[in-house]
One Martini backbone bead per residue (centre of mass of N, CA, C, O) as a GRO file, in nm:
protein
  305
    1MET     BB    1  -1.377   2.010   0.527
    2PRO     BB    2  -1.263   2.181   0.292
    3TRP     BB    3  -1.313   2.175  -0.043
    4THR     BB    4  -1.015   2.270  -0.131
    5ARG     BB    5  -0.896   1.981   0.008
    6ILE     BB    6  -1.068   1.756  -0.203
    7SER     BB    7  -0.983   1.720  -0.509
    8SER     BB    8  -0.869   1.408  -0.458
    9LYS     BB    9  -1.180   1.339  -0.311
   10LEU     BB   10  -1.456   1.338  -0.486
   11LYS     BB   11  -1.600   1.071  -0.388
   12GLN     BB   12  -1.655   1.237  -0.111
   13VAL     BB   13  -1.929   1.407  -0.152
   14ALA     BB   14  -2.083   1.405   0.132
   15LYS     BB   15  -1.809   1.572   0.266
   16ALA     BB   16  -1.699   1.823   0.100
   17THR     BB   17  -1.835   2.097   0.276
   18LEU     BB   18  -1.748   1.996   0.569
   19ASN     BB   19  -1.711   1.994   0.880
   20PRO     BB   20  -1.618   1.737   1.085
   21ALA     BB   21  -1.847   1.810   1.313
   22ILE     BB   22  -2.043   1.748   1.080
   23VAL     BB   23  -2.343   1.606   0.988
   24ARG     BB   24  -2.395   1.448   0.668
   25LYS     BB   25  -2.707   1.346   0.514
   26VAL     BB   26  -2.918   1.141   0.362
   27SER     BB   27  -3.264   1.213   0.291
   28GLN     BB   28  -3.592   1.068   0.217
   29PHE     BB   29  -3.862   1.158   0.356
   30GLY     BB   30  -4.014   0.878   0.295
   31THR     BB   31  -3.891   0.884  -0.004
   32SER     BB   32  -3.802   0.933  -0.317
   33SER     BB   33  -3.538   1.106  -0.475
   34ARG     BB   34  -3.687   1.133  -0.758
   35GLN     BB   35  -3.868   1.385  -0.649
   36PHE     BB   36  -3.587   1.524  -0.680
   37HIS     BB   37  -3.320   1.722  -0.807
   38SER     BB   38  -3.204   1.640  -0.523
   39ARG     BB   39  -3.055   1.517  -0.258
   40PRO     BB   40  -3.143   1.515   0.045
   41ILE     BB   41  -3.018   1.704   0.327
   42THR     BB   42  -2.831   1.714   0.643
   43ILE     BB   43  -2.743   1.962   0.895
   44SER     BB   44  -2.565   1.909   1.201
   45GLN     BB   45  -2.602   2.043   1.527
   46PRO     BB   46  -2.657   2.071   1.852
   47ASP     BB   47  -2.868   2.331   1.798
   48MET     BB   48  -2.861   2.305   1.467
   49LYS     BB   49  -3.088   2.228   1.199
   50ILE     BB   50  -3.057   2.157   0.836
   51ARG     BB   51  -3.288   2.114   0.571
   52LEU     BB   52  -3.281   2.011   0.248
   53VAL     BB   53  -3.552   2.098   0.011
   54PRO     BB   54  -3.632   2.017  -0.279
   55ALA     BB   55  -3.775   2.213  -0.559
   56LEU     BB   56  -3.892   2.174  -0.833
   57GLU     BB   57  -3.625   2.222  -1.052
   58ASP     BB   58  -3.410   2.434  -0.850
   59ASN     BB   59  -3.507   2.457  -0.570
   60TYR     BB   60  -3.485   2.571  -0.220
   61MET     BB   61  -3.573   2.448   0.078
   62TYR     BB   62  -3.615   2.490   0.443
   63LEU     BB   63  -3.531   2.337   0.764
   64LEU     BB   64  -3.536   2.491   1.081
   65VAL     BB   65  -3.386   2.354   1.383
   66ASP     BB   66  -3.441   2.343   1.723
   67GLU     BB   67  -3.313   2.106   1.932
   68GLU     BB   68  -3.433   2.180   2.214
   69THR     BB   69  -3.751   2.260   2.130
   70ARG     BB   70  -3.850   2.166   1.832
   71GLN     BB   71  -3.851   2.412   1.671
   72CYS     BB   72  -3.960   2.557   1.347
   73ALA     BB   73  -3.857   2.660   1.012
   74ALA     BB   74  -3.971   2.776   0.700
   75VAL     BB   75  -3.808   2.818   0.383
   76ASP     BB   76  -3.960   2.878   0.111
   77PRO     BB   77  -4.256   2.688   0.093
   78VAL     BB   78  -4.367   2.596  -0.212
   79GLU     BB   79  -4.381   2.281  -0.098
   80PRO     BB   80  -4.556   2.185   0.168
   81GLN     BB   81  -4.550   1.871   0.182
   82LYS     BB   82  -4.243   1.841   0.206
   83ILE     BB   83  -4.225   1.992   0.472
   84LEU     BB   84  -4.417   1.808   0.635
   85ASP     BB   85  -4.245   1.556   0.607
   86ALA     BB   86  -4.001   1.672   0.758
   87ILE     BB   87  -4.145   1.739   1.023
   88LYS     BB   88  -4.231   1.452   1.088
   89GLU     BB   89  -3.944   1.330   1.096
   90GLU     BB   90  -3.845   1.543   1.324
   91ASN     BB   91  -4.054   1.607   1.543
   92CYS     BB   92  -4.172   1.904   1.494
   93THR     BB   93  -4.260   2.257   1.533
   94LEU     BB   94  -4.436   2.484   1.357
   95THR     BB   95  -4.384   2.860   1.380
   96THR     BB   96  -4.232   2.939   1.098
   97ILE     BB   97  -4.193   3.176   0.822
   98LEU     BB   98  -3.937   3.230   0.578
   99THR     BB   99  -3.935   3.506   0.352
  100THR     BB  100  -3.742   3.647   0.107
  101HIS     BB  101  -3.970   3.664  -0.129
  102HIS     BB  102  -4.252   3.704  -0.362
  103HIS     BB  103  -4.198   3.494  -0.543
  104TRP     BB  104  -4.364   3.212  -0.631
  105ASP     BB  105  -4.105   3.006  -0.588
  106HIS     BB  106  -4.122   3.098  -0.260
  107ALA     BB  107  -4.440   3.201  -0.160
  108ASN     BB  108  -4.692   3.012  -0.268
  109GLY     BB  109  -4.700   2.814   0.005
  110ASN     BB  110  -4.802   2.969   0.254
  111ASP     BB  111  -5.109   2.936   0.266
  112LYS     BB  112  -5.118   2.626   0.268
  113LEU     BB  113  -4.944   2.574   0.516
  114VAL     BB  114  -5.121   2.722   0.720
  115LYS     BB  115  -5.380   2.543   0.660
  116LEU     BB  116  -5.233   2.260   0.735
  117VAL     BB  117  -5.186   2.419   1.037
  118PRO     BB  118  -5.444   2.513   1.232
  119SER     BB  119  -5.327   2.464   1.537
  120GLN     BB  120  -5.110   2.678   1.441
  121LYS     BB  121  -4.934   2.968   1.508
  122ILE     BB  122  -4.802   3.134   1.230
  123VAL     BB  123  -4.518   3.307   1.150
  124VAL     BB  124  -4.491   3.546   0.879
  125TYR     BB  125  -4.207   3.642   0.724
  126GLY     BB  126  -4.120   3.970   0.574
  127GLY     BB  127  -4.044   4.258   0.329
  128ASP     BB  128  -4.334   4.217   0.168
  129ASP     BB  129  -4.668   4.274   0.078
  130ARG     BB  130  -4.662   4.040  -0.158
  131ILE     BB  131  -4.672   3.826   0.056
  132PRO     BB  132  -4.813   3.552   0.136
  133ALA     BB  133  -4.943   3.549   0.465
  134LEU     BB  134  -4.847   3.798   0.584
  135ASN     BB  135  -4.789   3.909   0.951
  136THR     BB  136  -4.462   3.995   0.956
  137LYS     BB  137  -4.291   4.273   0.910
  138VAL     BB  138  -3.956   4.337   0.799
  139GLY     BB  139  -3.627   4.468   0.869
  140HIS     BB  140  -3.338   4.597   0.918
  141GLY     BB  141  -3.228   4.427   1.220
  142ASP     BB  142  -3.430   4.244   1.285
  143GLN     BB  143  -3.541   4.034   1.567
  144PHE     BB  144  -3.563   3.676   1.644
  145LYS     BB  145  -3.712   3.355   1.727
  146VAL     BB  146  -3.629   2.998   1.701
  147GLY     BB  147  -3.665   2.928   1.976
  148ASN     BB  148  -3.313   2.964   2.050
  149LEU     BB  149  -3.278   3.099   1.787
  150ASN     BB  150  -3.118   3.350   1.608
  151VAL     BB  151  -3.274   3.615   1.409
  152LYS     BB  152  -3.153   3.816   1.137
  153CYS     BB  153  -3.233   4.088   0.940
  154LEU     BB  154  -3.153   4.143   0.586
  155PHE     BB  155  -3.157   4.409   0.375
  156THR     BB  156  -3.166   4.308   0.005
  157PRO     BB  157  -3.217   4.498  -0.236
  158CYS     BB  158  -3.301   4.409  -0.611
  159HIS     BB  159  -3.441   4.167  -0.711
  160THR     BB  160  -3.610   4.292  -0.482
  161THR     BB  161  -3.741   4.545  -0.274
  162GLY     BB  162  -3.808   4.306  -0.026
  163HIS     BB  163  -3.548   4.165   0.042
  164ILE     BB  164  -3.456   3.889   0.265
  165CYS     BB  165  -3.216   3.796   0.494
  166TYR     BB  166  -3.121   3.513   0.715
  167TYR     BB  167  -2.955   3.526   1.027
  168VAL     BB  168  -2.813   3.244   1.209
  169THR     BB  169  -2.791   3.181   1.563
  170SER     BB  170  -2.641   3.060   1.853
  171THR     BB  171  -2.572   3.066   2.192
  172SER     BB  172  -2.299   2.875   2.151
  173GLY     BB  173  -2.150   2.955   1.868
  174GLU     BB  174  -2.212   2.834   1.619
  175GLN     BB  175  -2.229   2.785   1.304
  176PRO     BB  176  -2.356   2.989   1.091
  177ALA     BB  177  -2.645   3.118   0.901
  178VAL     BB  178  -2.766   3.196   0.557
  179PHE     BB  179  -3.059   3.311   0.393
  180THR     BB  180  -3.056   3.431   0.039
  181GLY     BB  181  -3.212   3.334  -0.188
  182ASP     BB  182  -3.183   3.575  -0.471
  183THR     BB  183  -2.912   3.722  -0.402
  184LEU     BB  184  -2.725   3.474  -0.312
  185PHE     BB  185  -2.517   3.260  -0.480
  186VAL     BB  186  -2.333   3.013  -0.592
  187GLY     BB  187  -2.124   3.218  -0.783
  188GLY     BB  188  -2.366   3.439  -0.749
  189CYS     BB  189  -2.665   3.623  -0.856
  190GLY     BB  190  -2.932   3.801  -0.887
  191LYS     BB  191  -3.139   3.962  -1.060
  192PHE     BB  192  -3.225   4.313  -1.139
  193PHE     BB  193  -3.546   4.360  -1.136
  194GLU     BB  194  -3.563   4.604  -0.875
  195GLY     BB  195  -3.264   4.717  -0.943
  196THR     BB  196  -2.921   4.800  -0.881
  197PRO     BB  197  -2.586   4.787  -0.858
  198ASP     BB  198  -2.571   4.940  -0.582
  199MET     BB  199  -2.764   4.746  -0.435
  200MET     BB  200  -2.593   4.486  -0.471
  201TYR     BB  201  -2.344   4.592  -0.337
  202SER     BB  202  -2.471   4.628  -0.062
  203ALA     BB  203  -2.562   4.335  -0.019
  204LEU     BB  204  -2.281   4.184  -0.070
  205VAL     BB  205  -2.055   4.384   0.052
  206THR     BB  206  -2.174   4.548   0.296
  207ILE     BB  207  -2.322   4.291   0.425
  208LEU     BB  208  -2.248   3.982   0.363
  209SER     BB  209  -1.926   4.004   0.371
  210LYS     BB  210  -1.941   4.074   0.699
  211LEU     BB  211  -1.971   3.808   0.769
  212PRO     BB  212  -1.869   3.539   0.879
  213GLY     BB  213  -1.680   3.318   0.699
  214ASN     BB  214  -1.836   3.047   0.825
  215THR     BB  215  -2.091   3.111   0.694
  216ARG     BB  216  -2.358   2.960   0.582
  217VAL     BB  217  -2.493   2.916   0.249
  218PHE     BB  218  -2.849   2.943   0.171
  219CYS     BB  219  -3.002   2.913  -0.122
  220GLY     BB  220  -3.264   2.911  -0.384
  221HIS     BB  221  -3.058   2.767  -0.599
  222GLU     BB  222  -2.931   2.540  -0.860
  223TYR     BB  223  -2.650   2.729  -1.017
  224THR     BB  224  -2.341   2.665  -0.988
  225VAL     BB  225  -2.215   2.568  -1.253
  226ASN     BB  226  -2.288   2.817  -1.425
  227ASN     BB  227  -2.160   3.027  -1.240
  228LEU     BB  228  -1.863   2.910  -1.253
  229LYS     BB  229  -1.830   2.937  -1.552
  230TYR     BB  230  -1.839   3.244  -1.543
  231ALA     BB  231  -1.614   3.293  -1.336
  232LEU     BB  232  -1.394   3.178  -1.536
  233HIS     BB  233  -1.435   3.397  -1.747
  234VAL     BB  234  -1.336   3.624  -1.556
  235GLU     BB  235  -1.127   3.404  -1.389
  236PRO     BB  236  -0.917   3.179  -1.536
  237GLU     BB  237  -0.680   3.184  -1.285
  238ASN     BB  238  -0.870   3.072  -1.063
  239THR     BB  239  -0.803   2.799  -0.872
  240THR     BB  240  -1.040   2.788  -0.676
  241THR     BB  241  -1.262   2.786  -0.893
  242LYS     BB  242  -1.170   2.535  -1.043
  243GLU     BB  243  -1.211   2.338  -0.807
  244LYS     BB  244  -1.512   2.399  -0.756
  245PHE     BB  245  -1.614   2.322  -1.035
  246THR     BB  246  -1.534   2.027  -1.022
  247TRP     BB  247  -1.696   1.962  -0.768
  248ALA     BB  248  -1.979   2.047  -0.871
  249LYS     BB  249  -1.998   1.842  -1.103
  250GLU     BB  250  -1.980   1.596  -0.918
  251GLN     BB  251  -2.225   1.645  -0.750
  252ARG     BB  252  -2.433   1.645  -0.990
  253ALA     BB  253  -2.362   1.357  -1.094
  254ASN     BB  254  -2.472   1.258  -0.787
  255ASN     BB  255  -2.727   1.430  -0.699
  256LEU     BB  256  -2.590   1.669  -0.546
  257PRO     BB  257  -2.554   1.932  -0.370
  258THR     BB  258  -2.389   2.271  -0.347
  259ILE     BB  259  -2.516   2.287  -0.072
  260PRO     BB  260  -2.329   2.465   0.105
  261SER     BB  261  -2.167   2.746   0.155
  262SER     BB  262  -1.955   3.035   0.205
  263ILE     BB  263  -1.834   3.337   0.254
  264GLU     BB  264  -1.541   3.266   0.202
  265GLU     BB  265  -1.584   3.126  -0.071
  266GLU     BB  266  -1.721   3.366  -0.219
  267LEU     BB  267  -1.472   3.563  -0.190
  268LYS     BB  268  -1.296   3.362  -0.387
  269THR     BB  269  -1.529   3.294  -0.644
  270ASN     BB  270  -1.730   3.542  -0.656
  271PRO     BB  271  -1.754   3.808  -0.864
  272PHE     BB  272  -1.985   3.973  -0.706
  273MET     BB  273  -1.776   3.970  -0.441
  274ARG     BB  274  -1.515   4.089  -0.643
  275VAL     BB  275  -1.536   4.404  -0.737
  276ASP     BB  276  -1.250   4.493  -0.588
  277ASN     BB  277  -1.096   4.327  -0.783
  278SER     BB  278  -0.859   4.361  -1.027
  279ALA     BB  279  -0.930   4.122  -1.217
  280VAL     BB  280  -1.230   4.188  -1.244
  281GLN     BB  281  -1.198   4.482  -1.341
  282LYS     BB  282  -1.038   4.416  -1.595
  283HIS     BB  283  -1.263   4.260  -1.736
  284CYS     BB  284  -1.460   4.530  -1.709
  285ARG     BB  285  -1.305   4.798  -1.767
  286THR     BB  286  -1.276   4.885  -1.451
  287SER     BB  287  -1.232   5.063  -1.114
  288GLU     BB  288  -1.540   5.043  -1.040
  289PRO     BB  289  -1.744   4.854  -0.850
  290VAL     BB  290  -2.033   4.922  -0.954
  291SER     BB  291  -1.964   4.893  -1.252
  292THR     BB  292  -1.877   4.602  -1.226
  293MET     BB  293  -2.150   4.492  -1.141
  294GLY     BB  294  -2.303   4.577  -1.399
  295PHE     BB  295  -2.133   4.424  -1.603
  296LEU     BB  296  -2.169   4.137  -1.494
  297ARG     BB  297  -2.477   4.121  -1.517
  298GLU     BB  298  -2.500   4.173  -1.820
  299GLU     BB  299  -2.317   3.941  -1.911
  300LYS     BB  300  -2.463   3.708  -1.764
  301ASN     BB  301  -2.740   3.737  -1.909
  302ASN     BB  302  -2.568   3.648  -2.197
  303PHE     BB  303  -2.444   3.387  -2.103
  304ARG     BB  304  -2.332   3.055  -2.260
  305GLY     BB  305  -2.029   2.925  -2.261
   0.00000   0.00000   0.00000
């Protein structure tokens, strides 16, 4: 059920963002959810399972499981023990680490996680030599497998010069997923620490917006409420954004994540993916998309709502 159709059913928060065919459940990982900034959840499909593992103050790590082979990948495992707890509960074998970028709150668990599983040869993927424990550097379009799941690397530099997003599909054509790190957030995007507006335009509009609309978006942080508050500042009459903002606040009030989103949802609500939209351009007082991107980022950097 798309979230836009449940505004009158906000109490059904655990089902709010999911297709009816998908089972979404709270997972305790064998411990109290008070150890997490959000209640851990699992999204299951016949071939692909994704566990959201909250970390630090607002980060998300992920465990990607191939259901047929029981092989799995950890995405940005900054807190290795929490990932190992999830692996134990899933009874799967860790073969892969997917690192979106080198920042400590995403990559600094790599070394420890590899050392904690000495019996297993773990492939550590990433697009930047600054990533700890990196042993397989990837670039745009590179592909590999986690079990039978297909992973395609999308080079999206801007937040950092080596940022990679990972697009995951199954052989049976299930709903795909993309792990976007700090490039694309729900309702927003990462700061341009090592890049420019044209680089983020390429990442969000040229690359990510072209993924299938039903692609689930798994980002690196729980920033949704603040992001959508800014989105409404940009487009105060966007009714879809208004509904999602209400939903997101309800999710957080219940200690539930606002992840995942979808590419389709982001194209309707995320101003950074709507820089070609006339209403967004009007707010930015320009008709040029890259200039719009730059204006939005600068304004968002100083936005207090």
